[in-house]
Short mmCIF file of C-alpha atoms in Angstrom, two decimals:
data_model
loop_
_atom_site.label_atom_id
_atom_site.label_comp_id
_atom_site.label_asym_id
_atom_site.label_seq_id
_atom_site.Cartn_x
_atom_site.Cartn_y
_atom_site.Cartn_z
CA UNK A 1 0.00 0.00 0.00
CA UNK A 2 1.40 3.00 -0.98
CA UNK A 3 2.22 5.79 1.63
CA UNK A 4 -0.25 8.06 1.98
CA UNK A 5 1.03 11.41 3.21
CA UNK A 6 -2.22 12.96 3.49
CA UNK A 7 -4.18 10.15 5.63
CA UNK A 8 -5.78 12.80 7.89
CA UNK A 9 -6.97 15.19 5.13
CA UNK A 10 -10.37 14.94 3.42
CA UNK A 11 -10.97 14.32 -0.39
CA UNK A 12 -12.33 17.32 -1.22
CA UNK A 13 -9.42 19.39 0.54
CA UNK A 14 -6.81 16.92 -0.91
CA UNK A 15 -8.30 18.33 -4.14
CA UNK A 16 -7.76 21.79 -3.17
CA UNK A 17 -4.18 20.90 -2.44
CA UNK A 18 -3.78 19.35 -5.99
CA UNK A 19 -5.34 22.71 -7.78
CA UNK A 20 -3.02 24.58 -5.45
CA UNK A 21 0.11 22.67 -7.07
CA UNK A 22 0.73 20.14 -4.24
CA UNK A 23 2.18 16.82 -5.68
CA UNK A 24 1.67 14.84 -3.03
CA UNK A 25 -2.21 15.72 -2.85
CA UNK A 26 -2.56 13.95 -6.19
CA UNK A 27 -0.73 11.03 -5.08
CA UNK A 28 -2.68 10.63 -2.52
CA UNK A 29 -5.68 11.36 -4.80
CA UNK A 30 -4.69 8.77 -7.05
CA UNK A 31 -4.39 6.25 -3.95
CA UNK A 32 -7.98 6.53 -2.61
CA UNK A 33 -9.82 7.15 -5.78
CA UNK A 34 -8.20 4.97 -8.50
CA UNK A 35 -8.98 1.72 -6.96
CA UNK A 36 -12.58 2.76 -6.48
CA UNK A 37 -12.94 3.88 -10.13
CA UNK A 38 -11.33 0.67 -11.43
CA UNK A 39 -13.42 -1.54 -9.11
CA UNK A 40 -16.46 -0.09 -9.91
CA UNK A 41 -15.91 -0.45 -13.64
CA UNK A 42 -14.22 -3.67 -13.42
CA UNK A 43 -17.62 -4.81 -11.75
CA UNK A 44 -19.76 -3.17 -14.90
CA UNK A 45 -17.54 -4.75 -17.22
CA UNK A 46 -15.88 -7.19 -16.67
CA UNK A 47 -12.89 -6.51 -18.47
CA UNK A 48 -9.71 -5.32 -17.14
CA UNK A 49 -8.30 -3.40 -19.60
CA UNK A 50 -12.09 -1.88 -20.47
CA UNK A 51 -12.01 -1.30 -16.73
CA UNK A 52 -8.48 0.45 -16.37
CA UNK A 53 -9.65 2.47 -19.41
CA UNK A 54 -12.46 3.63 -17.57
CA UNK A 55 -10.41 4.50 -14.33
CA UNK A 56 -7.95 6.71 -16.31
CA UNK A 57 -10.61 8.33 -17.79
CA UNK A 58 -12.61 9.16 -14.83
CA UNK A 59 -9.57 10.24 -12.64
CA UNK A 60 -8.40 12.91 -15.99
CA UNK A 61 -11.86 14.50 -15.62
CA UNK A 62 -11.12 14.48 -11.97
CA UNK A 63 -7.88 16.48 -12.57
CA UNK A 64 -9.58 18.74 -15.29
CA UNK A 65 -12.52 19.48 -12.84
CA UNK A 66 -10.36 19.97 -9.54
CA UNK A 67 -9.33 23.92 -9.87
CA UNK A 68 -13.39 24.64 -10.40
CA UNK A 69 -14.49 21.96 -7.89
CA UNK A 70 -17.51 23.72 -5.94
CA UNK A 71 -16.96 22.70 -2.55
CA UNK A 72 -19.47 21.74 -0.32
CA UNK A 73 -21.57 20.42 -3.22
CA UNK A 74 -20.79 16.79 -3.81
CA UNK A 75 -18.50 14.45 -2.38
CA UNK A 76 -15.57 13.33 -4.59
CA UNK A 77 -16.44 10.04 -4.33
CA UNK A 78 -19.98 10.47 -4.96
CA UNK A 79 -19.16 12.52 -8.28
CA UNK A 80 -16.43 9.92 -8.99
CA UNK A 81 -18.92 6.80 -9.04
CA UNK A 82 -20.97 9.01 -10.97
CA UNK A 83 -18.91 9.64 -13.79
CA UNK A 84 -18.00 5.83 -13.54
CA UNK A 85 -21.27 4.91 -13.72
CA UNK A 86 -21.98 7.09 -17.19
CA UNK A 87 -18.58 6.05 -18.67
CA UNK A 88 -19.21 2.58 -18.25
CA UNK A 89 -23.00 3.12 -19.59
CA UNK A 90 -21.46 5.04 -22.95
CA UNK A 91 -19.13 1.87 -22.94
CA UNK A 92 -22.10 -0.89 -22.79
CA UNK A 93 -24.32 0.99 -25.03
CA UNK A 94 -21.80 1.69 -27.55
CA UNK A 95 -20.17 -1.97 -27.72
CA UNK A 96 -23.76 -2.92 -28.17
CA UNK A 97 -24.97 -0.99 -31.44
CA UNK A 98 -21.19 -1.12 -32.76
CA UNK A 99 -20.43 -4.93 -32.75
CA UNK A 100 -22.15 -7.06 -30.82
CA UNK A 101 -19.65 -9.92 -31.55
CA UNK A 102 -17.02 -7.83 -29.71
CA UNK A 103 -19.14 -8.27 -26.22
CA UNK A 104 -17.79 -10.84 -23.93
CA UNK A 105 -20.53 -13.25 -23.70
CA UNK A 106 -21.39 -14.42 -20.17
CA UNK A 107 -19.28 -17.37 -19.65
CA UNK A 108 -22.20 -19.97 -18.69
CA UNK A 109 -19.99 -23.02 -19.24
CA UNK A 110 -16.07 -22.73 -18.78
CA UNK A 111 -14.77 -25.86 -18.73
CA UNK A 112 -12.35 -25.25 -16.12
CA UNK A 113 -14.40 -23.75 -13.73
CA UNK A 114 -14.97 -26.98 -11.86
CA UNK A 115 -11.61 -27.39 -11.68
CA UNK A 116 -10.82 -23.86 -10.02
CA UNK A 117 -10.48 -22.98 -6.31
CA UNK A 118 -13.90 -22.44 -5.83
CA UNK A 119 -14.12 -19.19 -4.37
CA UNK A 120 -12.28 -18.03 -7.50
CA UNK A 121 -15.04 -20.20 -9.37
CA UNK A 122 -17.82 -18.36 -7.24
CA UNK A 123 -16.73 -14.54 -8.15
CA UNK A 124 -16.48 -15.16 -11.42
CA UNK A 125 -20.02 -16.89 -11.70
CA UNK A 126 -20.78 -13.64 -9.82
CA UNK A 127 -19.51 -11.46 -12.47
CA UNK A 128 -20.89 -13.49 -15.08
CA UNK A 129 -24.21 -12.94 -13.18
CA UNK A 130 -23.42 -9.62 -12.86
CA UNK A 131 -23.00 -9.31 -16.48
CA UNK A 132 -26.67 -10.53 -17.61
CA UNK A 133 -28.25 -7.92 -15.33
CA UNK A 134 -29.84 -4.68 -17.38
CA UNK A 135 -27.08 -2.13 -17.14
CA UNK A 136 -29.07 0.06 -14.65
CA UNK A 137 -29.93 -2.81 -12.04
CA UNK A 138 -25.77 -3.87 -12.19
CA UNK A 139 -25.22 -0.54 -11.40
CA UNK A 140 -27.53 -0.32 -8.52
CA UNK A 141 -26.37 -3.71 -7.34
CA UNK A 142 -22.56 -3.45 -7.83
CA UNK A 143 -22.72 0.37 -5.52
CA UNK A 144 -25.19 -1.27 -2.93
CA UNK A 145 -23.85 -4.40 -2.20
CA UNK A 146 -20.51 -4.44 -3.40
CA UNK A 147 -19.15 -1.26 -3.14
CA UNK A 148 -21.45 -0.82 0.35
CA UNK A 149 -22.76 2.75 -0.16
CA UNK A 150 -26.08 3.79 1.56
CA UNK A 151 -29.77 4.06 -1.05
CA UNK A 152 -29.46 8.04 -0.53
CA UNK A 153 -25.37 7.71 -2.13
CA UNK A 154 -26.34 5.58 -4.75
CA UNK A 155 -29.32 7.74 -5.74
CA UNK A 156 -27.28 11.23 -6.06
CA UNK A 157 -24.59 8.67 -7.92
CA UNK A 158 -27.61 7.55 -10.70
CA UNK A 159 -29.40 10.47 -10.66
CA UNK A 160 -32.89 8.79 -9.46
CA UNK A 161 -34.71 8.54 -6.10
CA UNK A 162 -34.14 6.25 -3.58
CA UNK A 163 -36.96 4.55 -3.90
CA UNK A 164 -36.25 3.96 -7.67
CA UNK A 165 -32.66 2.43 -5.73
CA UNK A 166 -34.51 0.02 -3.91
CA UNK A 167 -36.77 -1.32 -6.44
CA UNK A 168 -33.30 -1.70 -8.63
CA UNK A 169 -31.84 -3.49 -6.35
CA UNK A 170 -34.56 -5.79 -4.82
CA UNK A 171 -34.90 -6.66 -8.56
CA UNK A 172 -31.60 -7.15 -9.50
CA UNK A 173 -30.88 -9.35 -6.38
CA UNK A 174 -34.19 -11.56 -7.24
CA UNK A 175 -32.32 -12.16 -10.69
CA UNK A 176 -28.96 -13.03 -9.53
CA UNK A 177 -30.75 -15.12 -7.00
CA UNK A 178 -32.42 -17.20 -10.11
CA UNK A 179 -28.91 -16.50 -12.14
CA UNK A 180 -27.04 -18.42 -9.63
CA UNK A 181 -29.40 -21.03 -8.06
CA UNK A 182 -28.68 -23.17 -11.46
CA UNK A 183 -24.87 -23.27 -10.34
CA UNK A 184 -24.99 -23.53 -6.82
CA UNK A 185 -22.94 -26.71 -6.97
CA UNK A 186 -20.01 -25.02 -8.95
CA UNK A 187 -20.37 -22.67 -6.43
CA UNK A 188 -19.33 -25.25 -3.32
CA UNK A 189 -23.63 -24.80 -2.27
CA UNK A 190 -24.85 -28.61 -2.36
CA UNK A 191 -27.82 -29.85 -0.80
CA UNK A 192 -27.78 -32.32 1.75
CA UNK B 1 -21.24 -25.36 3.49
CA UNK B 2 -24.61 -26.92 3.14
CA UNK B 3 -27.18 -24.62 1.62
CA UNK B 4 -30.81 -25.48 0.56
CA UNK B 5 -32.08 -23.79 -2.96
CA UNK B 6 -33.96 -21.30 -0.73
CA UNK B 7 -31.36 -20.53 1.40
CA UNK B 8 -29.22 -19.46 -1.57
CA UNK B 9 -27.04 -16.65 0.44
CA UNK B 10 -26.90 -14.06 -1.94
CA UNK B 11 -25.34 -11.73 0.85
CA UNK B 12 -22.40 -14.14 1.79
CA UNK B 13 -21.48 -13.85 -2.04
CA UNK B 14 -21.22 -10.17 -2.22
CA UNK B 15 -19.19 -9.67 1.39
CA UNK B 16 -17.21 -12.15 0.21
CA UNK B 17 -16.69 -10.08 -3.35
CA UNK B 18 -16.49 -7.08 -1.52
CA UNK B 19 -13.18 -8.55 0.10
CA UNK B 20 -11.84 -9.62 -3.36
CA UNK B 21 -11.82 -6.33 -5.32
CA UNK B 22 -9.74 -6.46 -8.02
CA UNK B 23 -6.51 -4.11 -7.37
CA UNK B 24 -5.63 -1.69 -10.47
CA UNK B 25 -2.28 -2.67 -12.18
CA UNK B 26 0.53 -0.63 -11.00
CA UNK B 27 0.71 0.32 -14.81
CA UNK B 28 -2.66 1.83 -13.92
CA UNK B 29 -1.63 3.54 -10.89
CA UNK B 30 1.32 5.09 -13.01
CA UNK B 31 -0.43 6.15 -16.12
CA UNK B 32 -3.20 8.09 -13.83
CA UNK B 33 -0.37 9.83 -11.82
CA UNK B 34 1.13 10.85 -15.18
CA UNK B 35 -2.19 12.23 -16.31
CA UNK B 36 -2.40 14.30 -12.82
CA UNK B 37 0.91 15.57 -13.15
CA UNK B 38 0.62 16.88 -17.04
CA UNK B 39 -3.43 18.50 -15.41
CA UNK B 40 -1.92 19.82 -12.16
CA UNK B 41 -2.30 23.91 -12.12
CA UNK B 42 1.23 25.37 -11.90
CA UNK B 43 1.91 25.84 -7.71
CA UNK B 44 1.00 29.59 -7.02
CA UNK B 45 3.68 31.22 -5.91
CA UNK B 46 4.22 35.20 -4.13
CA UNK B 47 4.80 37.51 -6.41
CA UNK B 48 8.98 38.50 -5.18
CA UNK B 49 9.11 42.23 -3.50
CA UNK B 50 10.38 44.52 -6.06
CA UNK B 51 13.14 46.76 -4.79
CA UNK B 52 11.81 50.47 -4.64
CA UNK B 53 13.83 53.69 -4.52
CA UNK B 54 13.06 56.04 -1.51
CA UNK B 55 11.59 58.39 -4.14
CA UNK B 56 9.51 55.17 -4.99
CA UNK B 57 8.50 54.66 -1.64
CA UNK B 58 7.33 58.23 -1.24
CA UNK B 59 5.68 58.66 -4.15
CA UNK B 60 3.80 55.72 -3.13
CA UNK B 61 3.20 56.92 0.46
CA UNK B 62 1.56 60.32 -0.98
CA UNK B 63 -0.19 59.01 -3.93
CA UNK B 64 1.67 59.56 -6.79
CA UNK B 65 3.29 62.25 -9.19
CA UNK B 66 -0.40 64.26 -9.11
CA UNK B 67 -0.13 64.68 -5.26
CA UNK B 68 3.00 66.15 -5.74
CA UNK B 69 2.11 68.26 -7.96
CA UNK B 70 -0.58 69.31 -5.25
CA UNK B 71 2.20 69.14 -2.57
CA UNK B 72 4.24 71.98 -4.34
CA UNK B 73 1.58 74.26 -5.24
CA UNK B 74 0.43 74.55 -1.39
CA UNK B 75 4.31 74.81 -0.87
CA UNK B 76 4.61 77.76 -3.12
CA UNK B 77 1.51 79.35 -1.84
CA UNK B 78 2.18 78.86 1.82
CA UNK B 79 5.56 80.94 0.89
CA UNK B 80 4.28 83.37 -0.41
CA UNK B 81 1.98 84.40 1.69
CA UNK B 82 4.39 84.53 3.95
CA UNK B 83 6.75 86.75 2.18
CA UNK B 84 3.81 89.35 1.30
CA UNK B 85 0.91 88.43 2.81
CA UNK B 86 -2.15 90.04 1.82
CA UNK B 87 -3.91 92.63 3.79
CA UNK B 88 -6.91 90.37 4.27
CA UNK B 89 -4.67 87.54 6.34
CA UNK B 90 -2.80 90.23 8.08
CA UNK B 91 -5.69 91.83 9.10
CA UNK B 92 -7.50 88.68 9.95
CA UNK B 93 -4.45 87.13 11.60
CA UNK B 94 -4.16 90.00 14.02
CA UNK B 95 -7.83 90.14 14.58
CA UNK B 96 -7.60 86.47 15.51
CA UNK B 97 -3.99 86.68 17.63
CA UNK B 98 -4.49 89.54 18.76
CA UNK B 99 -1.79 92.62 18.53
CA UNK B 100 -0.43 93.30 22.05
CA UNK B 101 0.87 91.26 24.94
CA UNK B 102 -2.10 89.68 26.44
CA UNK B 103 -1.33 86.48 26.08
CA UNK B 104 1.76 86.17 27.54
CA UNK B 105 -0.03 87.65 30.56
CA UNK B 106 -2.01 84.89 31.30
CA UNK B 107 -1.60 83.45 34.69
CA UNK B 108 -1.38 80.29 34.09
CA UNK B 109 -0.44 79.05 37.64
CA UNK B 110 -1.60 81.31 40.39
CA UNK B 111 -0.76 78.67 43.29
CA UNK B 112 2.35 80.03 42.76
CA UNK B 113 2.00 83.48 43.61
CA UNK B 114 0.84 82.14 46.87
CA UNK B 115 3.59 79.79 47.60
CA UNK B 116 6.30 82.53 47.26
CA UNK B 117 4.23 85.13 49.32
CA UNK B 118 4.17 82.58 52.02
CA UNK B 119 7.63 81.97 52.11
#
């Protein structure tokens, strides 16, 4: 883990720091935020490189928007996961009316899954779940439960209200429920 | 772990995702810190003190060359009113001041007087 100089100092007046010219505010910028962005996206995606693509993008407009950042306003993270959120949206939306060939299909059967330790096996037959949500419930899903942010977060993040979070979620866990309950012996669940 | 179909624990699979996150590639890391360093605003720096002259430092003190210009007129005036006054100010200065001794004939401490009569 790399040494955070600022550990005490809040993201939005770490972003201060960096508009002021402070290098070590952006390292320590790049510390808390980049693994965030990445996770998020690699969660949408399910792609690395799609996903680092994603994180670089989202941390520039970061850098761009820090010397007009309105304080007060938003918190970092929250805009972060924001601009995730739309980036990886463009992304799905445009892989899907450019080429639809070119979109990782959900990888129902890989023959080697049996053979893989199976919590390995179980995260990626998450992911692959993941993957055959609709775009907005894998958001909802991915922030709520994975990430851990609260309904009221998650609702500034996707721009609806938190009741529109809920029912997004409740629905997307009923389908990864139904996703997964046809593997639940590659994923180490056997009956008795 | 034994689990019925119902009992599928859909929570137990996300908190145990949300302890394997995927950690970005230190290539990652790098190419973002590049990116912040080519965005970052140049460090605002104080402008350095200039060195001023003393005429500078006046100049600035009074307000400029137009104050000056102010500065010597009264200057001149005030001169020459002393050199010739007019019979207004004369007039109006001894009207004012007065023309004979009075005021050095002010008592201004009378205990005095006392104090030496006693002794």
């Amino acid at each position: 883990m790399p040494f955070d100089a600022y550990a005490d100092v809040s993201d939005e007046a770490l972003l201060v720091l960096y508009a002021n010219g402070d290098g070590d505010a952006a390292r320590s910028l790049n510390v808390r935020m980049t693994p965030r962005a990445f996770g998020q996206a690699m969660r949408m995606l399910g792609d690395r490189a799609e996903a680092e693509d994603i994180a670089q993008e989202a941390m520039l407009r970061l850098w761009k928007i820090a010397p007009d950042w309105r304080q007060g306003e938003a918190k970092v993270t929250t805009w972060l996961y924001r601009v995730v959120a739309n980036l990886c949206t463009d992304r799905l939306r445009r892989s899907r009316s450019v080429d639809l060939d070119s979109v990782p299909e959900p990888e129902d059967d890989r023959p080697d899954v049996a053979g893989e330790m199976q919590q390995a096996a179980r995260m990626t037959a998450l992911q692959d779940a993941l993957a055959q949500l609709p775009e907005r419930q894998r958001q909802a899903v991915v922030l709520r439960h994975i990430e851990g942010l609260g309904n009221p977060e998650i609702a500034e993040i996707l721009e609806i209200s938190t009741e529109a979070v809920e029912s997004l979620t409740a629905r997307g866990k009923r389908a990864l429920t139904a996703i997964l309950a046809g593997r639940r012996e590659e994923l180490g669940y056997t009956d008795d | 772990m034994d689990k019925k179909p119902a009992e599928f624990d859909l929570d137990a699979l996300f908190a145990e995702a949300r302890g394997q996150a995927a950690d970005p590639s230190p290539e990652l890391m790098a190419r973002v810190m590049a990116d912040a360093i080519a965005m970052q605003p140049a460090p605002m720096r104080a402008a350095p003190p200039r060195r001023t002259s003393r005429l500078r430092q006046f100049l600035n003190a009074v307000g400029g060359w137009p104050a000056v210009a102010g500065l010597a007129t009264a200057g001149v005036a005030g001169l020459w009113i002393g050199v010739n006054p007019p019979d207004a100010v004369a007039t109006t200065a001894e009207t004012l001041l007065g023309t004979s001794t009075d005021l050095y004939l002010v008592d201004l401490m009378p205990g005095y007087d006392l104090t030496f009569a006693e002794g």
